[in-house]
XYZ file of C-alpha atoms in Angstrom:
83
model
C 0.000 0.000 0.000
C 1.223 3.483 -0.833
C 1.974 5.651 2.205
C 0.837 9.275 2.207
C 3.381 12.059 2.597
C 2.869 14.356 5.599
C 2.811 17.982 4.501
C 2.010 21.379 6.015
C -1.205 23.152 5.057
C 0.882 25.976 3.558
C 2.848 23.626 1.295
C -0.314 21.785 0.286
C -2.060 25.035 -0.639
C 0.894 25.952 -2.852
C 0.516 22.658 -4.705
C -3.273 22.956 -4.877
C -3.208 26.491 -6.241
C -0.666 25.502 -8.876
C -2.976 22.672 -9.974
C -5.922 25.086 -10.033
C -4.070 27.524 -12.299
C -3.116 24.709 -14.671
C -6.674 23.340 -14.865
C -8.829 23.897 -17.972
C -11.655 25.468 -15.945
C -9.443 28.014 -14.154
C -10.594 31.627 -14.067
C -9.055 34.687 -12.428
C -9.654 34.717 -8.682
C -10.176 30.968 -8.287
C -7.959 29.719 -5.472
C -7.887 27.572 -2.368
C -7.312 29.617 0.779
C -7.538 26.887 3.421
C -7.416 23.131 3.770
C -8.397 20.721 6.517
C -8.485 16.954 6.746
C -11.450 14.872 7.865
C -11.381 11.072 7.893
C -8.401 11.044 5.532
C -9.992 13.388 2.986
C -8.520 16.829 2.300
C -11.172 19.539 2.172
C -10.266 22.716 0.317
C -12.043 26.020 0.861
C -12.077 29.376 -0.853
C -14.402 31.912 -2.445
C -17.452 30.243 -3.983
C -18.510 33.330 -5.965
C -22.093 33.509 -4.704
C -24.370 36.282 -5.935
C -25.645 39.157 -3.758
C -28.485 36.950 -2.487
C -26.037 34.221 -1.444
C -27.072 31.934 -4.289
C -24.724 29.935 -6.527
C -23.503 31.300 -9.854
C -21.874 29.553 -12.825
C -18.515 30.187 -11.178
C -19.724 28.420 -8.015
C -20.093 25.148 -9.903
C -16.593 25.491 -11.390
C -15.063 26.162 -7.963
C -16.942 23.265 -6.350
C -15.748 20.920 -9.099
C -12.118 22.038 -8.823
C -12.135 21.611 -5.030
C -13.595 18.118 -5.519
C -10.860 17.373 -8.073
C -8.200 18.522 -5.577
C -9.690 16.400 -2.786
C -9.724 13.287 -4.960
C -6.233 13.810 -6.359
C -4.331 15.101 -3.337
C -5.994 13.006 -0.605
C -4.376 9.929 -2.179
C -0.901 11.473 -1.910
C -0.849 13.671 1.202
C -1.888 13.963 4.818
C -1.665 17.154 6.859
C 1.038 17.505 9.493
C -0.313 17.722 13.024
C 0.433 21.384 13.755
């Protein structure tokens, strides 16, 4: 079984934001600003680009999908350091 690499939240956010910028659905302002780990799954958070009424926009779907992509990809490789 492949062992996960322990990494700081800061280092992981650097990797995640690089992946976001390289992704086909990237748009200006899309970025992960925090990450936590629950039950072995990395959960990325950032601006979801809601409208003035707090409802989702087209950008919300793109951000949700990219954060899901990051969780699936990076949770297999990394675990957060206990800080």
